[in-house]
């Protein structure tokens, strides 16, 4: 009853520091397991690629190297990042400090080349995880060598993209190498990953209507609709986004008898920048960067700061320690400790484009101060409670988060001068938890779990600034304390050797994060309002599963239902000129009803043909909303009704694979009022149908080569921002043992 896919270790002579390869946590908890053998058809550049074809899961990675690779699982959309948890070797990668695009997991702290196995748990049905697992949990397990080894791989990427006034090809590359060894009882692993890539423009700009009689006549603007179907005159874009990420990783494992420890140190050095493009030219052929202009009778205003340049530097350090072993013959202990610190995170933006005749060095500098988190967990597993096949997992966990953001007006943005404070905000939260879960196998056919999680939440030290008489003054924001208990129950019945039925039910409470409570600032293009009195989201979740297992795989159907009260929604409005005003306002109730159909099989129809296929249907509805009853009955944003994924790999030989990948989603909405119905335009929530291919060949001397293409049809799809056009992958690797 515990198998899910192949039980063969995915990497020879490598230890996985989690569950055994191919193992599911529980048959009664909806889950999916990926080993390295399952990845043969995926063009993998970064860690997000490993899981993006899994059921009911979406990764909004807009380009290779995107720092905003948000995740959504089941009824949690891609901007509800605090409803999904991601761990690597027990170290949290989820970013429970900010939300929406800023709240994506820190995927780049783990290199795709070091991953041995991934398990996705759907829903908050385990007492071991907090209410931040409402959507699900991604558990990444890396490998640590058991003998001396060296690995090197390098990839090249090339994407073509054509939309609005941009038509060009952008390129990138990745280089990774690692060295590992085991000396006595100590395992050592060192790796370096460098990714450099240029992306397509991520934002396209149109101007606010302006009938000024002094407007200059121009050409080159692009006429097209926005997501609401209104005709607009587009004057520019953010230009190519140039990203460079370097990751340094050290893992040290040590065994003392039956006890083992794993120290995990990861350091990320990330830099990015963009140079906007202007489309419009005056009668002399010069580019227009700001001012009132008119094209073919349409007058618009181009704000002076809209086409300014920007760059960001971010350095992050993650420390993790996992210790596990037996206390007695029947009691095991596991402890996890982690500290994540933003060593530096600074964005520098100019007020005007350097090509603008009115350019000066003036700009803004946004700086993160003391920002990061700490977590500690101790967990005991009792394997003998005096009743046959009765076990208990119980433990304590503590998480503390701190966020501080300062925005400065600068007389020289390139130098990072912080001349005068424009705004500042931040605060702290912490969650203490105690959990226990009984598991019982009363017969060979039945598996039952009963658990609960008690959590105590606190927020404090909140503040923001306001302007009084031209001077910036701090304002103290009140904190809050809340607690909640979340019961859990699951059951599985193996009716025959092939058929298994399961049911799971759980309550979950998702407490607000620091940004939702305290973040209040005004930058050039964004105004954010805090809401320190937010209550936790309260969810009731059900899952009914039916599985038919056979040699080499299974067919699985899950039906799930989620009803969540006080949904914390980051609602925003774009004002004339493109300034976005955002605040966090709860929606009283959102319901989701869904179903998943999953087929994972080896040697399906043909020998050597492996297939992973899944399709998901969801029906989402805003049931109650007292603040704005007009949106009741609407579809909740960014949740397509239908989604599907396919991975098909044919093993021509033991050394040569060819594969096909496919992703599908139908259209959705980006707003609660469901007014954004226009498709294939910037800002839309397009459906998409993307086909990719991949092949790789392994030589006897340790070298491997591969090639692939994603989005063969070169569809230009917008999920608010544009997703990549046709992308070519070339890679080479070498392994020595």
XYZ file of C-alpha atoms in Angstrom:
737
model
C 0.000 0.000 0.000
C 2.970 2.341 0.265
C 4.324 2.220 -3.239
C 4.004 5.061 -5.715
C 6.110 4.486 -8.786
C 9.423 2.693 -8.929
C 11.128 1.681 -5.728
C 14.515 1.671 -7.416
C 16.972 4.225 -6.012
C 17.213 7.003 -8.605
C 20.966 7.560 -8.229
C 23.453 4.745 -7.748
C 25.433 4.898 -4.491
C 23.630 8.017 -3.284
C 21.714 8.351 -0.053
C 18.419 10.261 -0.010
C 17.977 12.089 3.267
C 14.219 11.639 3.398
C 11.789 8.823 2.762
C 12.951 5.916 0.620
C 12.951 6.501 -3.115
C 9.522 6.231 -4.671
C 7.679 6.025 -1.345
C 4.469 7.906 -0.567
C 3.948 9.270 2.928
C 0.499 7.694 3.252
C -2.019 6.083 0.931
C -4.795 8.035 2.648
C -3.128 11.397 2.008
C -3.354 12.499 -1.659
C 0.232 12.703 -2.879
C 2.518 12.353 -5.867
C 6.155 11.221 -5.962
C 8.794 12.078 -8.564
C 12.140 10.333 -8.863
C 14.906 11.199 -11.303
C 13.612 8.577 -13.743
C 10.347 10.537 -14.011
C 12.091 13.699 -15.220
C 13.422 12.410 -18.532
C 10.890 14.340 -20.648
C 11.254 17.700 -18.886
C 13.531 20.443 -20.188
C 14.910 21.339 -16.774
C 16.643 24.660 -16.225
C 15.690 25.516 -12.641
C 14.136 23.725 -9.673
C 10.594 24.876 -10.497
C 10.699 22.854 -13.724
C 10.875 19.610 -11.750
C 7.325 19.953 -10.335
C 5.486 22.047 -12.935
C 3.838 19.019 -14.598
C 2.391 17.613 -11.362
C -1.410 17.371 -10.850
C -3.317 20.474 -9.703
C -0.119 22.487 -9.473
C 0.910 25.603 -11.354
C 4.224 27.448 -11.332
C 4.121 30.996 -12.682
C 7.720 31.137 -13.855
C 7.674 33.856 -16.509
C 11.187 33.161 -17.781
C 14.243 31.082 -16.916
C 15.805 32.730 -13.864
C 12.620 34.485 -12.743
C 12.776 35.385 -9.047
C 8.972 35.487 -8.925
C 8.228 31.821 -9.651
C 5.030 31.687 -7.608
C 3.264 28.399 -6.853
C -0.411 27.473 -6.582
C -1.846 24.078 -5.616
C -5.481 22.982 -5.965
C -7.772 25.804 -4.734
C -4.851 28.121 -3.956
C -4.050 30.268 -6.957
C -0.561 31.255 -8.074
C -0.661 34.502 -6.062
C -1.744 32.824 -2.793
C 1.834 31.800 -2.118
C 1.334 31.549 1.652
C -0.994 28.572 1.126
C 1.763 26.313 -0.190
C 4.877 25.109 1.606
C 8.169 24.000 0.049
C 10.932 22.200 1.947
C 14.347 20.977 0.779
C 16.002 18.491 3.145
C 13.746 19.873 5.886
C 14.770 23.485 5.176
C 11.869 25.871 4.362
C 12.035 27.476 0.932
C 8.551 29.019 1.112
C 8.678 32.777 1.656
C 6.102 33.641 4.324
C 7.044 37.309 4.469
C 5.456 38.733 1.326
C 2.615 37.732 -0.978
C 1.689 37.618 -4.664
C 4.693 37.917 -6.998
C 6.991 38.864 -4.111
C 6.091 35.733 -2.137
C 7.470 33.011 -4.380
C 9.537 30.231 -2.795
C 13.289 30.695 -2.869
C 13.713 27.966 -5.476
C 17.229 29.054 -6.405
C 18.553 28.054 -2.973
C 18.424 24.497 -4.382
C 19.902 23.570 -7.752
C 17.857 21.312 -9.998
C 20.967 19.180 -10.574
C 21.147 18.098 -6.912
C 17.539 16.876 -6.560
C 17.009 13.151 -6.031
C 13.281 12.962 -5.215
C 10.236 15.203 -4.818
C 6.957 14.432 -3.087
C 3.895 16.669 -3.363
C 1.301 16.392 -0.581
C -2.092 17.845 -1.513
C -4.113 19.691 1.092
C -3.594 20.258 4.841
C -4.404 16.677 5.861
C -1.256 16.057 7.916
C -0.942 17.444 11.434
C 2.806 17.782 10.838
C 2.254 20.863 8.664
C 0.651 24.201 9.475
C -2.292 25.928 7.832
C 0.147 27.376 5.309
C -0.268 23.948 3.661
C -3.892 24.618 2.625
C -2.898 24.095 -0.998
C -0.192 21.543 -0.363
C 3.409 20.796 0.504
C 6.372 20.167 -1.804
C 9.057 18.029 -0.169
C 12.386 18.084 -2.009
C 15.054 15.598 -1.017
C 18.569 16.035 -2.333
C 21.278 13.419 -2.465
C 24.547 13.161 -0.597
C 27.273 10.910 -2.005
C 28.398 7.644 -0.479
C 31.632 7.615 -2.493
C 33.884 10.055 -4.354
C 32.150 11.610 -7.357
C 32.183 14.625 -9.631
C 29.349 16.047 -11.726
C 29.320 18.833 -14.302
C 26.534 20.082 -16.536
C 26.071 23.116 -18.743
C 23.016 24.291 -20.674
C 22.256 26.910 -23.299
C 18.815 28.500 -23.782
C 17.484 30.568 -26.663
C 13.998 32.077 -26.842
C 12.261 34.003 -29.608
C 9.573 36.481 -28.626
C 7.378 38.892 -30.572
C 4.688 41.051 -28.924
C 3.706 44.725 -29.111
C 6.810 46.687 -30.110
C 9.345 43.983 -29.169
C 10.627 41.364 -31.619
C 13.934 39.721 -30.767
C 15.721 36.581 -29.557
C 17.072 36.347 -26.019
C 19.591 33.820 -24.743
C 21.078 32.391 -21.574
C 23.157 29.623 -20.090
C 23.679 27.616 -16.913
C 26.831 26.009 -15.507
C 26.772 23.621 -12.559
C 29.394 21.434 -10.950
C 29.534 19.438 -7.754
C 32.036 17.315 -5.871
C 31.206 14.765 -3.222
C 32.934 12.155 -1.130
C 32.480 10.034 1.962
C 35.375 9.818 4.397
C 34.661 7.364 7.164
C 31.325 8.337 8.672
C 31.348 11.829 7.161
C 29.788 12.685 3.804
C 30.799 15.884 2.024
C 29.119 17.706 -0.846
C 30.051 20.995 -2.519
C 28.302 22.575 -5.501
C 28.274 25.780 -7.524
C 25.459 26.822 -9.831
C 25.562 29.865 -12.119
C 22.574 30.883 -14.221
C 22.622 33.867 -16.550
C 19.657 34.557 -18.796
C 17.904 37.358 -20.664
C 14.122 37.360 -20.735
C 11.412 38.877 -22.859
C 9.934 42.202 -21.579
C 7.632 41.572 -18.640
C 5.489 44.721 -18.663
C 3.993 46.735 -21.512
C 2.798 50.315 -21.033
C -0.102 52.304 -22.401
C -0.770 55.948 -21.685
C -3.634 57.692 -19.948
C -5.901 59.630 -22.312
C -4.830 63.250 -22.694
C -6.237 65.834 -25.106
C -3.604 68.521 -24.463
C -3.450 70.954 -27.406
C 0.343 71.072 -27.040
C 0.765 67.316 -27.553
C 3.527 66.336 -29.979
C 2.674 64.273 -33.046
C 4.426 60.895 -32.940
C 4.540 57.533 -34.713
C 5.450 54.019 -33.601
C 2.884 53.460 -30.863
C 1.014 50.172 -30.907
C -2.781 50.237 -30.884
C -4.436 47.302 -29.125
C -6.904 46.353 -26.428
C -6.184 45.951 -22.732
C -7.562 43.049 -20.660
C -10.917 44.811 -20.343
C -11.374 45.161 -24.103
C -10.619 48.890 -24.147
C -8.518 50.177 -27.030
C -5.222 51.632 -25.824
C -2.115 53.214 -27.295
C 0.967 51.293 -26.071
C 4.148 53.370 -25.900
C 6.843 51.105 -24.425
C 7.923 48.118 -22.362
C 10.325 47.230 -19.568
C 12.845 45.815 -22.010
C 14.963 42.704 -21.660
C 15.352 41.525 -18.067
C 18.958 40.452 -17.538
C 19.358 38.057 -14.589
C 22.369 36.405 -13.028
C 22.102 33.983 -10.129
C 24.963 32.212 -8.383
C 24.350 29.539 -5.769
C 26.998 28.080 -3.466
C 26.071 24.942 -1.533
C 27.808 22.905 1.179
C 26.271 19.778 2.708
C 27.965 17.813 5.469
C 26.478 14.571 6.691
C 27.771 12.579 9.637
C 26.761 9.244 11.164
C 27.258 8.241 14.769
C 25.979 4.718 15.080
C 22.299 4.773 14.161
C 22.191 8.569 14.410
C 22.724 10.862 11.452
C 23.040 14.597 10.959
C 22.977 16.809 7.897
C 24.272 20.390 7.848
C 23.027 22.377 4.870
C 24.553 25.762 3.941
C 23.344 27.661 0.867
C 24.305 31.144 -0.299
C 22.626 32.939 -3.199
C 24.048 35.933 -5.043
C 21.469 37.360 -7.433
C 21.498 40.425 -9.669
C 19.011 41.618 -12.277
C 18.321 44.729 -14.320
C 16.219 46.036 -17.159
C 16.513 48.763 -19.804
C 13.045 49.846 -21.030
C 12.169 50.289 -24.687
C 10.297 53.302 -26.084
C 8.191 52.700 -29.208
C 7.230 56.237 -30.207
C 9.306 58.668 -32.285
C 8.830 62.321 -33.074
C 8.940 63.883 -36.541
C 12.748 63.954 -36.399
C 13.003 60.235 -35.627
C 13.981 60.653 -31.990
C 12.492 58.350 -29.355
C 9.855 59.818 -27.039
C 10.380 59.036 -23.334
C 7.818 61.264 -21.619
C 5.260 64.011 -22.132
C 1.953 64.537 -23.917
C 1.824 62.968 -27.380
C -0.698 62.336 -30.141
C -0.760 59.542 -32.737
C -3.450 59.380 -35.419
C -5.726 61.566 -33.329
C -5.255 59.607 -30.071
C -3.692 61.702 -27.317
C -1.978 60.128 -24.309
C 0.317 61.160 -21.495
C 3.605 59.290 -20.902
C 4.667 59.697 -17.241
C 8.273 60.797 -16.799
C 9.120 57.871 -14.521
C 7.431 55.097 -16.471
C 10.429 54.183 -18.640
C 13.100 54.547 -15.977
C 15.739 51.852 -15.658
C 16.070 49.542 -12.678
C 18.428 47.028 -11.132
C 18.351 44.742 -8.105
C 20.990 42.984 -6.031
C 19.979 40.259 -3.601
C 22.169 38.079 -1.376
C 20.608 35.391 0.804
C 22.029 32.890 3.283
C 20.257 29.736 4.465
C 21.504 27.474 7.261
C 19.809 24.173 8.017
C 20.545 21.330 10.405
C 18.703 18.012 10.510
C 19.413 15.393 13.181
C 17.621 12.067 13.420
C 18.026 8.751 15.178
C 16.553 6.256 17.676
C 16.062 7.163 21.330
C 14.978 3.589 22.073
C 14.102 0.510 20.052
C 10.625 1.959 19.467
C 11.075 5.750 19.657
C 12.794 7.846 16.969
C 13.676 11.518 17.150
C 14.054 14.048 14.345
C 14.930 17.706 14.756
C 15.216 20.469 12.159
C 16.695 23.923 12.677
C 16.886 26.663 10.078
C 17.851 30.299 9.739
C 17.289 32.281 6.565
C 18.711 35.799 6.286
C 18.501 38.365 3.541
C 22.062 39.630 3.725
C 21.338 42.300 1.122
C 18.312 43.160 -0.997
C 18.465 46.519 -2.717
C 16.586 47.833 -5.749
C 17.696 51.027 -7.515
C 15.353 52.760 -9.964
C 15.831 55.946 -11.957
C 13.210 58.663 -12.217
C 13.798 59.004 -15.967
C 15.398 56.912 -18.662
C 19.069 57.790 -19.303
C 18.146 58.420 -22.967
C 15.497 60.964 -21.937
C 16.728 64.550 -22.531
C 15.368 65.404 -19.084
C 17.360 62.644 -17.360
C 19.053 63.311 -14.029
C 20.644 60.792 -11.611
C 17.594 61.139 -9.362
C 15.693 57.989 -8.433
C 14.596 55.742 -5.625
C 16.360 53.054 -3.609
C 14.366 50.283 -1.900
C 16.227 48.431 0.828
C 15.357 45.438 2.990
C 16.730 45.781 6.490
C 16.609 42.997 9.089
C 14.554 40.494 7.121
C 14.360 36.712 7.334
C 13.118 33.868 9.486
C 14.115 31.227 12.008
C 12.474 27.867 12.589
C 12.967 24.956 14.975
C 11.161 21.621 15.150
C 11.491 18.523 17.301
C 9.494 15.445 16.365
C 9.125 12.047 18.073
C 7.878 8.895 16.368
C 6.547 6.096 18.610
C 6.457 2.774 16.775
C 5.138 0.642 19.648
C 2.288 1.895 21.802
C 1.247 -1.522 23.096
C -1.276 -2.068 20.300
C -0.289 -3.876 17.122
C 0.397 -1.517 14.189
C -0.413 1.599 16.219
C 2.050 4.474 15.912
C 2.265 8.084 16.987
C 4.068 11.119 15.600
C 4.152 14.145 17.868
C 6.236 17.267 18.081
C 6.737 20.980 18.604
C 7.569 23.661 16.054
C 8.400 27.361 16.208
C 8.661 29.819 13.301
C 9.525 33.523 13.565
C 9.455 36.022 10.683
C 10.686 39.606 10.347
C 10.300 42.026 7.426
C 11.581 45.612 7.140
C 11.355 47.685 3.952
C 12.722 51.211 3.513
C 12.159 53.340 0.409
C 14.529 56.295 -0.101
C 14.535 59.187 -2.539
C 17.972 59.327 -4.080
C 19.944 62.043 -5.827
C 22.105 59.326 -7.434
C 20.257 56.033 -7.775
C 23.196 54.231 -9.461
C 25.407 54.800 -6.441
C 22.589 53.723 -4.166
C 22.573 57.037 -2.307
C 19.835 57.152 0.337
C 19.325 60.885 0.647
C 15.882 61.101 2.238
C 13.509 58.496 3.620
C 10.322 58.298 1.585
C 8.586 55.504 3.509
C 9.340 52.646 5.863
C 7.321 49.719 7.178
C 7.736 46.309 8.730
C 7.002 44.041 11.632
C 7.298 40.569 13.072
C 5.163 37.456 13.393
C 5.691 34.100 15.056
C 3.797 30.818 15.188
C 4.256 28.187 17.914
C 2.733 24.781 17.303
C 2.197 21.415 18.985
C 0.973 18.478 16.918
C 0.179 14.802 17.305
C -1.004 12.173 14.846
C -1.960 8.562 15.534
C -1.687 6.038 12.719
C -3.237 2.591 12.949
C -3.391 -0.432 10.685
C -6.169 -2.475 12.339
C -6.101 -5.000 9.472
C -4.086 -5.509 6.306
C -6.828 -3.666 4.409
C -7.336 -0.601 6.612
C -5.110 2.408 7.391
C -6.358 5.161 9.703
C -4.845 8.394 11.016
C -6.241 10.808 13.567
C -4.400 13.977 14.427
C -4.542 17.551 15.526
C -2.418 20.688 15.491
C -2.597 23.545 17.965
C -1.071 26.848 16.885
C -0.484 30.123 18.681
C 0.098 33.190 16.490
C 1.511 36.578 17.458
C 2.262 39.744 15.526
C 4.151 42.676 16.987
C 6.692 45.457 16.365
C 4.594 46.648 13.421
C 5.182 50.138 12.082
C 4.920 52.324 9.028
C 5.712 55.958 8.277
C 3.574 58.882 7.238
C 4.385 62.380 6.060
C 3.578 65.191 8.509
C 4.452 68.698 7.369
C 6.885 67.304 4.828
C 8.675 65.192 7.462
C 8.464 61.401 7.642
C 7.057 60.276 10.997
C 6.838 56.668 12.300
C 3.455 55.218 13.213
C 3.227 52.234 15.560
C 0.826 49.499 14.448
C -0.896 47.335 17.096
C -0.146 43.635 17.151
C -2.447 40.726 17.796
C -2.471 37.243 19.341
C -4.639 34.359 18.199
C -4.744 30.607 18.546
C -6.449 27.775 16.694
C -6.799 23.994 16.776
C -6.965 21.998 13.549
C -8.266 18.393 13.667
C -7.263 15.901 10.934
C -8.585 12.479 9.927
C -7.734 10.123 7.070
C -8.742 6.573 6.182
C -7.753 4.174 3.424
C -9.266 0.785 2.552
C -7.592 -1.658 0.185
C -10.597 -3.494 -1.199
C -8.553 -5.857 -3.399
C -4.944 -6.208 -4.460
C -5.624 -3.517 -7.077
C -8.303 -1.205 -5.662
C -7.839 1.320 -2.830
C -10.401 3.785 -1.487
C -9.484 6.729 0.729
C -11.003 9.698 2.507
C -9.385 12.674 4.238
C -10.845 15.632 6.099
C -9.089 18.484 7.863
C -9.498 21.949 9.223
C -6.709 24.448 8.677
C -5.983 28.039 9.723
C -3.688 30.196 7.607
C -2.461 33.119 9.699
C -1.632 36.429 7.980
C 1.964 37.125 7.040
C 4.042 40.206 7.786
C 3.396 42.053 4.521
C -0.365 41.605 4.778
C -0.378 43.033 8.282
C 2.220 45.792 8.180
C 3.638 46.607 4.758
C 2.771 50.176 3.807
C 4.800 52.160 1.312
C 4.694 54.279 -1.829
C 7.181 53.741 -4.637
C 7.052 55.218 -8.146
C 4.578 52.691 -9.523
C 3.018 51.111 -6.421
C 1.110 52.170 -3.322
C 0.604 49.471 -0.663
C -1.766 49.774 2.313
C -1.383 47.585 5.424
C -4.179 45.877 7.375
C -2.938 44.898 10.890
C -6.293 43.499 12.083
C -6.557 40.638 9.588
C -7.963 37.356 10.913
C -6.614 33.977 9.812
C -8.111 32.207 6.851
C -10.195 29.258 8.098
C -10.586 26.263 5.801
C -12.452 22.963 5.802
C -10.982 20.480 3.318
C -12.193 17.077 2.059
C -10.658 14.533 -0.320
C -12.109 11.268 -1.633
C -9.728 9.051 -3.580
C -10.054 5.925 -5.696
C -6.950 4.185 -7.010
C -6.445 1.191 -9.282
C -2.922 -0.182 -9.128
C -1.292 -2.487 -11.641
C 2.175 -3.686 -12.555
C 4.186 -0.606 -13.386
C 1.766 2.084 -12.260
C -1.689 3.213 -11.220
C -4.797 5.155 -12.194
C -6.056 7.527 -9.543
C -9.105 9.771 -9.176
C -9.387 12.382 -6.424
C -12.435 14.507 -5.688
C -11.742 17.417 -3.360
C -13.745 20.210 -1.781
C -12.483 23.311 0.020
C -14.496 25.954 1.834
C -12.388 28.837 3.162
C -13.611 31.784 5.223
C -11.926 35.188 5.565
C -9.818 34.725 2.449
C -7.027 37.297 2.557
C -7.035 38.839 -0.903
C -4.509 41.365 -2.173
C -6.889 43.587 -4.092
C -5.422 46.284 -6.308
C -6.543 48.990 -8.679
C -4.511 50.613 -11.444
C -4.903 54.382 -11.595
C -4.393 56.631 -14.598
C -0.738 56.586 -15.554
C -0.224 53.006 -14.397
C 0.187 53.485 -10.622
C -1.081 50.421 -8.730
C -2.846 50.820 -5.364
C -3.051 47.625 -3.309
C -4.393 46.546 0.061
C -5.396 43.300 1.783
C -9.137 42.896 2.315
C -10.701 39.572 3.373
C -13.392 37.879 1.298
C -15.944 36.191 3.545
C -16.112 32.783 1.830
C -14.639 31.092 -1.246
C -15.535 27.505 -2.175
C -13.689 25.168 -4.511
C -14.937 21.839 -5.845
C -12.469 19.840 -7.903
C -11.498 16.494 -9.360
C -8.190 15.017 -10.538
C -7.649 12.148 -12.969
C -4.104 10.769 -12.867
C -2.337 8.028 -14.817
C 1.275 7.147 -14.011
C 2.505 4.022 -15.793
C 5.611 2.294 -17.115
C 5.532 0.227 -20.330
C 2.127 1.652 -21.181
C 0.851 0.255 -24.500
C 4.458 -0.171 -25.671
C 7.490 -1.647 -23.981
C 9.804 1.099 -22.707
C 7.095 3.803 -22.866
C 6.554 5.660 -19.572
C 3.590 8.027 -19.207
C 2.590 10.526 -16.537
C -0.744 12.169 -17.374
C -3.076 14.236 -15.222
C -6.051 16.515 -15.721
C -7.794 18.669 -13.127
C -11.238 20.264 -13.063
C -12.038 22.990 -10.539
C -15.201 24.967 -9.897
C -14.393 28.057 -7.814
C -16.909 30.546 -6.463
C -16.885 33.647 -4.302
C -19.807 32.682 -2.077
C -20.010 35.622 0.336
C -18.435 39.081 0.417
C -20.079 41.712 2.600
C -17.621 44.452 1.586
C -18.659 44.177 -2.071
C -21.667 41.857 -2.594
C -21.539 42.501 -6.354
C -18.758 39.901 -6.748
C -20.703 37.114 -5.023
C -21.168 34.221 -7.424
C -18.091 35.205 -9.456
C -15.226 32.890 -10.283
C -12.249 33.310 -7.969
C -9.259 34.775 -9.850
C -6.388 32.882 -11.495
C -7.949 29.437 -11.177
C -8.624 27.858 -14.595
C -11.518 25.451 -14.800
C -9.436 22.846 -16.656
C -5.735 22.021 -16.472
C -3.776 19.075 -17.885
C -0.189 17.834 -18.099
C 1.520 15.025 -19.973
C 5.008 13.537 -19.797
C 5.710 10.665 -22.179
C 9.166 9.093 -22.387
C 10.245 6.356 -24.782
C 13.465 4.578 -23.852
C 15.071 3.710 -27.184
C 17.851 2.042 -25.217
C 19.298 2.167 -21.725
C 21.288 5.223 -22.816
C 18.911 7.036 -25.186
C 15.562 8.647 -24.313
C 13.104 10.701 -26.317
C 10.246 12.494 -24.644
C 7.157 14.633 -25.137
C 5.755 17.140 -22.646
C 2.487 19.053 -22.760
C 0.779 21.671 -20.616
C -2.790 22.913 -20.966
C -4.940 25.403 -19.066
C -8.080 27.217 -20.098
C -8.777 30.887 -19.518
C -9.363 32.414 -16.116
C -9.872 35.822 -14.560
C -7.372 38.104 -12.871
C -9.923 40.123 -10.918
C -12.688 39.387 -8.442
C -15.171 41.350 -10.562
C -14.394 39.087 -13.575
C -14.249 42.122 -15.913
C -10.952 41.116 -17.547
C -12.303 38.985 -20.377
C -9.998 40.029 -23.234
C -7.498 37.365 -24.293
C -4.007 37.403 -25.809
C -3.185 40.863 -24.460
C -0.907 42.060 -21.695
C -2.705 41.737 -18.347
C -4.976 38.903 -19.495
C -5.277 35.458 -17.912
C -4.927 33.434 -21.099
C -5.474 29.782 -21.561
C -2.524 28.003 -23.095
C -1.618 24.784 -24.876
C 2.129 24.177 -25.001
C 3.979 21.231 -26.499
C 7.629 20.413 -25.894
C 10.104 17.693 -26.839
C 13.362 16.448 -25.362
C 15.998 13.839 -26.099
C 19.183 12.847 -24.287
C 21.941 10.325 -24.887
C 24.457 8.976 -22.390
C 27.881 7.859 -23.624
C 29.925 5.123 -21.990
C 32.661 7.565 -20.944
C 30.407 9.495 -18.543
C 29.364 12.251 -20.956
C 25.714 12.948 -21.808
C 24.207 15.316 -24.334
C 20.639 16.535 -24.688
C 18.438 18.859 -26.678
C 14.864 20.026 -26.420
C 12.277 22.608 -27.355
C 9.450 24.023 -25.235
C 6.411 25.773 -26.732
C 7.060 24.406 -30.202
C 4.108 26.372 -31.594
C 5.633 29.651 -30.325
C 2.357 30.714 -28.724
C 2.505 34.103 -27.009
C 0.399 33.673 -23.880
C -0.198 36.166 -21.095
C -0.805 35.159 -17.518
C -0.845 38.849 -16.608
C 2.782 38.967 -17.812
C 3.919 37.164 -20.961
C 5.137 33.596 -20.733
C 8.111 32.532 -22.869
C 7.901 31.997 -26.602
C 9.529 29.035 -28.338
C 12.621 28.082 -26.298
C 15.473 25.839 -27.404
C 17.571 23.899 -24.866
C 21.025 22.375 -25.444
C 22.950 20.691 -22.655
C 25.989 18.572 -21.922
C 26.955 16.813 -18.690
C 29.714 14.639 -17.293
C 29.729 12.234 -14.350
C 32.739 10.591 -12.756
C 32.802 8.114 -9.911
